[in-house]
Tab-separated table of C-alpha atoms and ligand atoms in Angstrom:
chain	number	residue	atom	x	y	z
A	116	MET	CA	-59.136	-19.640	-68.782
A	117	PRO	CA	-58.100	-18.411	-64.732
A	118	PHE	CA	-58.754	-21.473	-62.336
A	119	ILE	CA	-59.943	-18.757	-59.661
A	120	SER	CA	-63.620	-17.653	-60.094
A	121	ASP	CA	-64.619	-13.849	-61.477
A	122	THR	CA	-66.114	-12.492	-58.241
A	123	LEU	CA	-62.774	-13.354	-56.034
A	124	ALA	CA	-60.414	-11.685	-58.850
A	125	ARG	CA	-62.881	-8.731	-57.516
A	126	VAL	CA	-61.816	-9.015	-53.593
A	127	LYS	CA	-58.422	-9.058	-51.529
A	128	PRO	CA	-57.242	-10.253	-48.506
A	129	SER	CA	-57.647	-9.075	-45.528
A	130	PRO	CA	-55.018	-6.529	-45.051
A	131	THR	CA	-55.818	-5.417	-41.557
A	132	ILE	CA	-54.721	-9.805	-41.321
A	133	ALA	CA	-51.661	-8.965	-43.595
A	134	VAL	CA	-50.853	-6.327	-41.247
A	135	THR	CA	-50.542	-8.182	-38.477
A	136	ASN	CA	-49.215	-11.218	-39.853
A	137	LYS	CA	-46.233	-9.700	-41.562
A	138	ALA	CA	-45.605	-7.978	-37.825
A	139	ARG	CA	-45.771	-11.517	-36.475
A	140	GLU	CA	-42.833	-12.972	-39.517
A	141	LEU	CA	-40.565	-9.751	-38.485
A	142	LYS	CA	-40.925	-10.220	-34.707
A	143	ALA	CA	-39.941	-14.524	-35.415
A	144	GLU	CA	-37.359	-13.113	-37.301
A	145	GLY	CA	-35.854	-10.874	-34.041
A	146	ARG	CA	-36.534	-7.686	-35.361
A	147	ASP	CA	-37.740	-4.689	-32.780
A	148	ILE	CA	-41.268	-5.062	-34.019
A	149	ILE	CA	-43.636	-3.029	-31.934
A	150	GLY	CA	-47.520	-4.204	-33.566
A	151	LEU	CA	-50.408	-1.560	-33.686
A	152	GLY	CA	-52.314	-3.271	-36.764
A	153	ALA	CA	-54.420	-5.934	-34.538
A	154	GLY	CA	-57.612	-4.724	-33.796
A	155	GLU	CA	-58.230	-6.687	-31.076
A	156	PRO	CA	-57.875	-6.332	-27.338
A	157	ASP	CA	-54.371	-6.534	-25.457
A	158	PHE	CA	-56.008	-8.538	-21.661
A	159	ASP	CA	-56.465	-12.362	-21.590
A	160	THR	CA	-59.920	-13.975	-21.571
A	161	PRO	CA	-61.828	-12.859	-17.210
A	162	GLU	CA	-60.999	-16.689	-14.960
A	163	ASN	CA	-64.869	-16.862	-14.747
A	164	ILE	CA	-65.080	-17.360	-18.822
A	165	LYS	CA	-62.175	-18.888	-19.520
A	166	ALA	CA	-63.299	-21.566	-16.421
A	167	ALA	CA	-67.061	-21.997	-18.085
A	168	ALA	CA	-64.722	-23.436	-20.994
A	169	LYS	CA	-62.968	-25.887	-19.377
A	170	ARG	CA	-66.226	-26.490	-17.801
A	171	ALA	CA	-67.561	-27.223	-21.206
A	172	ILE	CA	-64.804	-29.948	-21.632
A	173	ASP	CA	-64.966	-31.600	-18.754
A	174	GLU	CA	-68.935	-31.889	-18.941
A	175	GLY	CA	-68.783	-33.155	-22.639
A	176	LYS	CA	-70.105	-30.681	-24.934
A	177	THR	CA	-67.901	-30.719	-27.550
A	178	LYS	CA	-70.329	-32.222	-29.757
A	179	TYR	CA	-72.749	-30.021	-32.975
A	180	THR	CA	-74.787	-28.217	-31.588
A	181	ALA	CA	-78.152	-26.566	-32.824
A	182	VAL	CA	-76.396	-24.567	-35.768
A	183	ASP	CA	-76.899	-20.780	-35.071
A	184	GLY	CA	-76.593	-21.606	-31.231
A	185	ILE	CA	-76.964	-23.222	-27.879
A	186	PRO	CA	-80.505	-21.847	-26.164
A	187	GLU	CA	-78.420	-20.805	-23.281
A	188	LEU	CA	-76.586	-18.321	-25.550
A	189	LYS	CA	-79.397	-17.206	-27.300
A	190	ALA	CA	-80.855	-16.395	-23.649
A	191	ALA	CA	-78.215	-14.395	-22.587
A	192	ILE	CA	-77.454	-11.979	-25.596
A	193	ALA	CA	-81.914	-12.212	-25.858
A	194	ALA	CA	-80.762	-10.543	-22.522
A	195	LYS	CA	-77.756	-8.766	-23.011
A	196	PHE	CA	-80.263	-6.906	-25.949
A	197	ALA	CA	-82.678	-6.264	-23.406
A	198	ARG	CA	-80.499	-4.766	-20.451
A	199	GLU	CA	-78.424	-2.819	-22.608
A	200	ASN	CA	-80.146	-1.620	-25.227
A	201	GLY	CA	-83.858	-1.976	-24.611
A	202	LEU	CA	-84.407	-3.843	-27.556
A	203	HIS	CA	-86.953	-7.489	-27.309
A	204	TYR	CA	-85.495	-9.903	-28.973
A	205	LYS	CA	-87.122	-13.923	-29.137
A	206	PRO	CA	-84.452	-17.521	-29.611
A	207	ASN	CA	-85.688	-17.282	-33.028
A	208	GLN	CA	-84.204	-13.404	-34.004
A	209	ILE	CA	-80.760	-14.586	-32.596
A	210	THR	CA	-78.092	-16.096	-35.084
A	211	VAL	CA	-75.170	-17.328	-33.693
A	212	GLY	CA	-71.911	-17.529	-35.707
A	213	THR	CA	-68.360	-18.071	-35.961
A	214	GLY	CA	-67.350	-14.163	-35.126
A	215	GLY	CA	-69.163	-11.514	-35.838
A	216	LYS	CA	-67.207	-11.480	-38.951
A	217	GLN	CA	-69.199	-14.587	-40.083
A	218	THR	CA	-73.357	-12.782	-38.983
A	219	LEU	CA	-72.051	-9.823	-40.859
A	220	TYR	CA	-71.009	-12.248	-43.924
A	221	ASN	CA	-74.023	-14.398	-43.909
A	222	ALA	CA	-76.313	-11.499	-44.231
A	223	LEU	CA	-74.734	-10.342	-46.808
A	224	VAL	CA	-74.655	-13.746	-49.011
A	225	ALA	CA	-78.561	-14.861	-47.347
A	226	THR	CA	-79.863	-11.662	-49.429
A	227	LEU	CA	-77.972	-9.790	-51.880
A	228	ASN	CA	-78.099	-10.156	-55.726
A	229	PRO	CA	-76.344	-8.943	-58.332
A	230	GLY	CA	-76.590	-5.446	-58.764
A	231	ASP	CA	-78.503	-5.334	-55.108
A	232	GLU	CA	-76.164	-2.138	-53.380
A	233	VAL	CA	-75.105	-1.181	-50.214
A	234	ILE	CA	-74.000	1.813	-48.981
A	235	ILE	CA	-71.026	2.032	-46.916
A	236	PRO	CA	-68.870	5.367	-45.286
A	237	ALA	CA	-65.908	5.498	-45.099
A	238	PRO	CA	-63.379	4.876	-43.910
A	239	TYR	CA	-64.945	1.135	-43.605
A	240	TRP	CA	-63.909	-1.278	-42.063
A	241	VAL	CA	-61.494	-3.680	-44.434
A	242	SER	CA	-63.763	-6.202	-44.455
A	243	TYR	CA	-67.153	-4.740	-44.959
A	244	PRO	CA	-67.201	-4.086	-49.345
A	245	ASP	CA	-65.238	-7.421	-49.783
A	246	MET	CA	-67.899	-9.335	-48.449
A	247	VAL	CA	-70.303	-7.403	-50.364
A	248	LEU	CA	-68.295	-8.881	-53.186
A	249	LEU	CA	-68.269	-12.285	-52.382
A	250	ALA	CA	-71.654	-11.712	-52.205
A	251	GLY	CA	-72.348	-10.733	-55.568
A	252	GLY	CA	-73.276	-6.896	-54.540
A	253	THR	CA	-71.961	-3.614	-54.981
A	254	PRO	CA	-70.684	-1.697	-51.924
A	255	VAL	CA	-71.154	2.214	-52.601
A	256	PRO	CA	-69.147	3.621	-50.435
A	257	VAL	CA	-69.373	7.824	-49.009
A	258	ALA	CA	-66.455	9.512	-48.515
A	259	CYS	CA	-66.605	10.921	-44.904
A	260	GLY	CA	-63.838	13.165	-44.010
A	261	ILE	CA	-62.332	14.392	-41.026
A	262	GLU	CA	-64.604	18.034	-41.631
A	263	SER	CA	-67.577	15.992	-40.278
A	264	GLY	CA	-65.468	14.089	-37.657
A	265	PHE	CA	-64.775	10.715	-40.099
A	266	LYS	CA	-69.385	10.298	-39.605
A	267	LEU	CA	-71.953	10.185	-42.390
A	268	THR	CA	-74.057	13.335	-42.451
A	269	PRO	CA	-78.134	13.186	-43.317
A	270	GLU	CA	-78.156	14.734	-46.762
A	271	ARG	CA	-74.883	12.345	-47.880
A	272	LEU	CA	-76.789	9.198	-46.855
A	273	GLU	CA	-79.881	10.656	-48.988
A	274	ALA	CA	-77.763	11.275	-51.510
A	275	ALA	CA	-76.513	7.807	-51.826
A	276	ILE	CA	-79.730	6.074	-52.012
A	277	THR	CA	-80.853	4.166	-54.922
A	278	PRO	CA	-83.968	2.371	-55.723
A	279	LYS	CA	-80.812	-0.515	-56.084
A	280	THR	CA	-79.920	0.074	-52.867
A	281	LYS	CA	-80.917	-2.794	-49.767
A	282	TRP	CA	-78.516	-2.484	-47.446
A	283	PHE	CA	-76.983	0.692	-44.804
A	284	ILE	CA	-74.558	-0.894	-42.936
A	285	PHE	CA	-73.931	0.955	-39.808
A	286	ASN	CA	-71.079	1.054	-37.022
A	287	SER	CA	-71.012	3.138	-33.813
A	288	PRO	CA	-67.896	3.930	-32.458
A	289	SER	CA	-65.883	3.033	-35.895
A	290	ASN	CA	-63.240	1.360	-36.722
A	291	PRO	CA	-60.797	2.354	-38.162
A	292	THR	CA	-61.863	6.434	-36.844
A	293	GLY	CA	-63.037	5.490	-32.750
A	294	ALA	CA	-65.899	8.075	-33.987
A	295	GLY	CA	-69.233	7.253	-32.830
A	296	TYR	CA	-72.821	8.818	-33.297
A	297	SER	CA	-74.454	10.829	-30.448
A	298	ARG	CA	-78.076	9.688	-30.124
A	299	THR	CA	-78.922	13.444	-31.903
A	300	GLU	CA	-76.818	12.130	-35.214
A	301	LEU	CA	-77.928	8.753	-35.414
A	302	LYS	CA	-81.292	10.466	-34.800
A	303	ALA	CA	-80.686	12.659	-38.295
A	304	LEU	CA	-79.601	9.601	-40.209
A	305	THR	CA	-82.588	7.186	-38.942
A	306	GLU	CA	-85.083	10.064	-40.055
A	307	VAL	CA	-83.670	9.441	-43.748
A	308	LEU	CA	-83.950	6.056	-43.994
A	309	MET	CA	-87.797	6.164	-42.579
A	310	LYS	CA	-88.807	7.535	-45.675
A	311	HIS	CA	-86.827	4.938	-47.345
A	312	PRO	CA	-88.863	1.624	-46.744
A	313	HIS	CA	-86.489	-0.522	-49.093
A	314	VAL	CA	-83.483	0.002	-47.563
A	315	TRP	CA	-82.513	-2.332	-44.844
A	316	VAL	CA	-79.771	-1.026	-41.915
A	317	MET	CA	-77.441	-3.263	-40.693
A	318	SER	CA	-76.295	-1.985	-37.590
A	319	ASP	CA	-71.761	-3.240	-36.459
A	320	ASP	CA	-72.213	-2.693	-32.543
A	321	MET	CA	-69.127	-4.657	-32.320
A	322	TYR	CA	-67.402	-1.759	-29.907
A	323	GLU	CA	-70.330	-0.225	-27.482
A	324	HIS	CA	-68.259	-1.207	-24.778
A	325	LEU	CA	-65.334	0.978	-25.621
A	326	VAL	CA	-66.629	4.559	-25.538
A	327	PHE	CA	-65.006	7.063	-23.805
A	328	ASP	CA	-65.796	10.096	-21.078
A	329	ASP	CA	-69.347	10.617	-20.816
A	330	PHE	CA	-69.963	9.858	-24.213
A	331	GLU	CA	-73.318	6.935	-24.467
A	332	PHE	CA	-73.586	4.077	-27.124
A	333	VAL	CA	-76.609	4.087	-29.146
A	334	THR	CA	-77.933	1.155	-32.429
A	335	PRO	CA	-80.433	2.305	-34.680
A	336	ALA	CA	-83.518	0.159	-33.884
A	337	GLN	CA	-83.480	1.609	-30.528
A	338	VAL	CA	-83.054	5.141	-31.899
A	339	GLU	CA	-86.202	4.804	-33.990
A	340	PRO	CA	-88.015	1.735	-33.531
A	341	GLY	CA	-89.507	2.164	-36.927
A	342	LEU	CA	-86.543	1.034	-37.661
A	343	TYR	CA	-86.847	-2.488	-35.887
A	344	ASP	CA	-88.461	-4.119	-38.326
A	345	ARG	CA	-85.087	-4.162	-41.138
A	346	THR	CA	-83.073	-3.909	-38.951
A	347	LEU	CA	-79.291	-6.510	-38.761
A	348	THR	CA	-78.384	-5.061	-34.815
A	349	CYS	CA	-74.702	-7.275	-34.740
A	350	ASN	CA	-72.603	-7.970	-32.560
A	351	GLY	CA	-70.261	-9.785	-30.560
A	352	VAL	CA	-68.156	-11.024	-27.367
A	353	SER	CA	-64.193	-10.646	-29.116
A	354	LYS	CA	-63.936	-7.315	-27.926
A	355	ALA	CA	-65.293	-6.204	-24.681
A	356	TYR	CA	-64.542	-9.575	-23.371
A	357	ALA	CA	-61.365	-10.253	-24.758
A	358	MET	CA	-62.739	-12.812	-26.589
A	359	THR	CA	-60.937	-12.482	-30.334
A	360	GLY	CA	-59.426	-16.280	-30.344
A	361	TRP	CA	-62.853	-18.114	-29.694
A	362	ARG	CA	-64.585	-16.728	-32.538
A	363	ILE	CA	-68.339	-15.864	-31.146
A	364	GLY	CA	-70.471	-12.846	-32.751
A	365	TYR	CA	-73.906	-12.952	-33.385
A	366	ALA	CA	-76.543	-10.844	-35.054
A	367	ALA	CA	-80.615	-10.058	-34.044
A	368	GLY	CA	-83.437	-9.379	-36.907
A	369	PRO	CA	-86.431	-10.609	-38.654
A	370	VAL	CA	-86.964	-14.232	-37.912
A	371	GLU	CA	-87.396	-14.546	-41.684
A	372	LEU	CA	-83.785	-12.762	-42.358
A	373	ILE	CA	-82.061	-14.813	-39.310
A	374	ARG	CA	-83.578	-17.903	-40.834
A	375	ALA	CA	-81.904	-17.502	-43.728
A	376	MET	CA	-78.950	-16.564	-42.616
A	377	GLY	CA	-79.040	-19.874	-40.647
A	378	THR	CA	-79.585	-21.478	-43.967
A	379	VAL	CA	-76.584	-20.337	-45.094
A	380	GLN	CA	-73.979	-21.462	-41.971
A	381	SER	CA	-75.690	-24.781	-42.187
A	382	GLN	CA	-74.221	-25.498	-46.040
A	383	SER	CA	-71.040	-23.848	-44.789
A	384	THR	CA	-69.850	-24.232	-40.872
A	385	SER	CA	-72.037	-25.167	-39.338
A	386	ASN	CA	-72.345	-24.494	-35.504
A	387	PRO	CA	-70.278	-21.972	-33.719
A	388	CYS	CA	-67.055	-23.949	-31.209
A	389	SER	CA	-68.902	-25.107	-28.873
A	390	ILE	CA	-66.562	-24.744	-25.517
A	391	ALA	CA	-66.448	-20.855	-27.283
A	392	GLN	CA	-70.901	-20.532	-26.422
A	393	TYR	CA	-70.786	-21.841	-23.548
A	394	ALA	CA	-67.757	-19.668	-22.701
A	395	ALA	CA	-69.402	-16.942	-24.364
A	396	VAL	CA	-72.583	-17.698	-22.429
A	397	GLU	CA	-70.385	-17.037	-18.733
A	398	ALA	CA	-69.198	-13.476	-21.168
A	399	LEU	CA	-72.653	-12.326	-21.252
A	400	ASP	CA	-74.462	-13.286	-17.873
A	401	GLY	CA	-72.140	-13.705	-15.471
A	402	PRO	CA	-70.085	-10.599	-13.759
A	403	GLN	CA	-69.148	-7.101	-15.875
A	404	ASP	CA	-67.444	-5.470	-13.664
A	405	PHE	CA	-64.256	-4.833	-15.736
A	406	LEU	CA	-65.678	-3.528	-18.246
A	407	ALA	CA	-65.140	-0.353	-16.992
A	408	GLU	CA	-61.865	-0.934	-16.065
A	409	ASN	CA	-61.006	-1.900	-19.154
A	410	LYS	CA	-62.138	1.612	-20.457
A	411	LYS	CA	-60.515	3.077	-18.582
A	412	VAL	CA	-57.115	1.400	-19.508
A	413	PHE	CA	-58.317	2.442	-23.145
A	414	GLN	CA	-59.299	5.687	-22.272
A	415	ARG	CA	-55.603	6.709	-21.062
A	416	ARG	CA	-54.335	4.915	-24.015
A	417	ARG	CA	-56.592	7.230	-26.673
A	418	ASP	CA	-55.949	10.340	-24.702
A	419	LEU	CA	-51.642	9.610	-24.400
A	420	VAL	CA	-51.731	8.036	-28.287
A	421	VAL	CA	-53.850	11.320	-29.647
A	422	SER	CA	-51.663	13.478	-27.527
A	423	MET	CA	-48.484	12.395	-28.491
A	424	LEU	CA	-49.652	12.051	-32.133
A	425	ASN	CA	-50.272	15.228	-32.632
A	426	GLN	CA	-46.922	16.354	-31.192
A	427	ALA	CA	-45.524	14.212	-34.192
A	428	LYS	CA	-44.610	17.195	-37.582
A	429	GLY	CA	-47.485	16.242	-40.870
A	430	ILE	CA	-49.876	14.727	-38.301
A	431	LYS	CA	-53.398	15.501	-37.670
A	432	CYS	CA	-54.586	13.313	-34.848
A	433	PRO	CA	-59.005	13.737	-33.910
A	434	ARG	CA	-60.041	12.728	-30.423
A	435	PRO	CA	-62.344	9.818	-30.914
A	436	GLU	CA	-65.357	8.769	-28.859
A	437	GLY	CA	-64.671	5.211	-28.895
A	438	ALA	CA	-63.333	1.549	-30.211
A	439	PHE	CA	-59.053	1.159	-29.682
A	440	TYR	CA	-58.099	2.951	-32.947
A	441	VAL	CA	-57.026	6.145	-33.895
A	442	TYR	CA	-56.897	7.912	-37.497
A	443	PRO	CA	-54.450	10.128	-37.570
A	444	ASP	CA	-54.375	12.573	-41.002
A	445	ILE	CA	-51.893	12.785	-42.285
A	446	ALA	CA	-51.037	15.064	-45.621
A	447	GLY	CA	-48.575	16.937	-43.983
A	448	CYS	CA	-46.247	14.318	-44.304
A	449	ILE	CA	-46.904	12.863	-48.442
A	450	GLY	CA	-43.968	13.997	-51.110
A	451	LYS	CA	-41.522	14.105	-49.244
A	452	THR	CA	-39.200	11.041	-48.346
A	453	SER	CA	-38.088	9.111	-45.147
A	454	ALA	CA	-34.455	9.477	-44.002
A	455	GLY	CA	-34.160	6.311	-45.137
A	456	GLY	CA	-34.564	7.165	-48.578
A	457	ALA	CA	-37.977	6.239	-49.171
A	458	LYS	CA	-40.433	8.551	-51.085
A	459	ILE	CA	-43.716	8.737	-49.379
A	460	ALA	CA	-46.489	9.173	-52.283
A	461	ASP	CA	-49.280	8.015	-50.088
A	462	ASP	CA	-50.095	6.164	-47.243
A	463	GLU	CA	-49.309	2.868	-48.207
A	464	ALA	CA	-45.567	3.826	-48.475
A	465	PHE	CA	-45.457	5.505	-45.344
A	466	ALA	CA	-46.613	2.992	-43.639
A	467	THR	CA	-44.083	0.786	-44.985
A	468	ALA	CA	-41.349	2.546	-45.087
A	469	LEU	CA	-42.635	2.660	-40.891
A	470	LEU	CA	-41.905	-0.084	-40.753
A	471	GLU	CA	-39.265	-0.649	-42.287
A	472	GLU	CA	-36.957	2.208	-40.552
A	473	THR	CA	-38.395	2.030	-37.403
A	474	GLY	CA	-40.182	-0.652	-36.288
A	475	VAL	CA	-44.168	0.605	-35.670
A	476	ALA	CA	-46.453	-1.952	-37.688
A	477	VAL	CA	-49.844	0.863	-38.375
A	478	VAL	CA	-52.532	-0.234	-41.561
A	479	PHE	CA	-51.931	2.311	-44.465
A	480	GLY	CA	-55.698	4.097	-44.785
A	481	ALA	CA	-56.183	3.410	-48.731
A	482	ALA	CA	-57.059	-0.016	-46.804
A	483	PHE	CA	-59.585	1.892	-45.235
A	484	GLY	CA	-61.721	3.463	-48.078
A	485	LEU	CA	-59.927	7.232	-46.859
A	486	SER	CA	-56.790	9.140	-47.685
A	487	PRO	CA	-53.963	9.885	-47.104
A	488	ASN	CA	-54.106	8.524	-43.309
A	489	PHE	CA	-53.468	5.517	-40.889
A	490	ARG	CA	-55.377	3.752	-38.379
A	491	VAL	CA	-53.119	2.923	-35.224
A	492	SER	CA	-55.043	-0.150	-32.797
A	493	TYR	CA	-53.623	1.321	-29.535
A	494	ALA	CA	-54.562	-1.990	-27.653
A	495	THR	CA	-51.451	-2.656	-26.512
A	496	SER	CA	-48.799	-1.219	-23.322
A	497	ASP	CA	-48.966	1.586	-21.982
A	498	ALA	CA	-44.614	1.407	-22.261
A	499	ALA	CA	-45.153	0.194	-25.657
A	500	LEU	CA	-47.563	2.658	-27.534
A	501	GLU	CA	-45.229	5.425	-25.827
A	502	GLU	CA	-41.491	4.191	-27.573
A	503	ALA	CA	-43.729	3.758	-30.822
A	504	CYS	CA	-45.184	6.784	-30.943
A	505	GLY	CA	-42.186	8.310	-29.947
A	506	ARG	CA	-40.752	6.472	-33.730
A	507	ILE	CA	-43.152	7.836	-35.030
A	508	GLN	CA	-42.151	11.483	-33.805
A	509	ALA	CA	-38.553	10.393	-34.579
A	510	PHE	CA	-39.783	9.344	-38.664
A	511	CYS	CA	-41.916	12.406	-39.219
A	512	ALA	CA	-39.421	14.424	-37.653
A	513	GLY	CA	-37.155	12.651	-40.407
A	514	LEU	CA	-39.185	13.763	-43.382
A	515	ARG	CA	-37.776	16.053	-45.924
B	1768	LIG	N1	-61.262	-6.139	-36.585
B	1768	LIG	C1	-59.447	-6.088	-35.723
B	1768	LIG	C2	-59.379	-5.332	-36.938
B	1768	LIG	O1	-59.751	-4.222	-37.871
B	1768	LIG	C3	-59.676	-8.025	-36.014
B	1768	LIG	C4	-58.314	-8.234	-38.163
B	1768	LIG	C5	-60.053	-7.876	-38.756
B	1768	LIG	O2	-60.828	-9.484	-39.077
B	1768	LIG	O3	-59.877	-7.135	-39.867
B	1768	LIG	O4	-57.929	-5.615	-36.503
């Protein structure tokens, strides 16, 4: 009998993390690697946030805290939701976890029974389906191709809902495509959800602050207040405040759900790092002006990457509304052979050959549930991006 559980046998390690680790290893071996795999800002955490963490250490705030977050952080989160999203939550409707990942996972573990279905628009962030599997549920991916701008349509949402649907996971701007839903597009989806009161909404708003041009960010409970009582609005400080390593994510929703998520956390990790929580208070309550500056930098990089990738033979790269990812289509490269002799049978083979022959690390599309594509994280310097896109162009030009 295998020692590893049947549940885990259905789950794979996170491919985004695998690619990031692989790039790190190759770099350590002295190879000239440009990592476009990891989804994390290259900026340093702002000084005021680091100072708040140092203060917390000096003041001895280094002990256990309330399991699902210190009152100061819950207050800062409530103020953030009111200020930025027009959403009003009491402290007992808010939970804080070790990264956005933990809050999503807690919610799934706290609610899924065997056979419960979770609708996940594809391409999706790699961890959604595997978290559903770990929690004993059934992921239901719904394909959203390049023709719909990688976005779910109301018709497809309606068709995917069954009596067993428990959650609909919504992520805008999206990891991995950067696609953002306008108010009108989101309203069309919430109208469908209003007809199905048994379906709950998990909105992953992690990329809220990374939207470009004049795109307006909106979240389901804001667009349709009728969904407030069955929506978990999830966010975190990782991407907006360049705090990926601090591991602070949070979510707000109905009291009963938040309490159940706290039970999961109290029996697994307990409180998120006390020092990181005090830093997160400063992130949310402190000056916000650098957000606009970071946005400008990311917008410039998006434009650079989209333009250079569209000049690569066999690649079509849409211009997304937000996040720091692009998700080019490489149908024009499949079936060819690389200059180094690799058969490009699928997007995984493309990404492997690209890394081996040019040193550019990207994440292959199959990991996100829509092929043939790859994900570029452009959260790295302009110089590195230009060099990497140049190498991708040369790689594509060499395909026969
Ligand atoms: N969310 C980021 C990504 O997609 C970080 C890695 C992870 O947790 O998946 O690359």
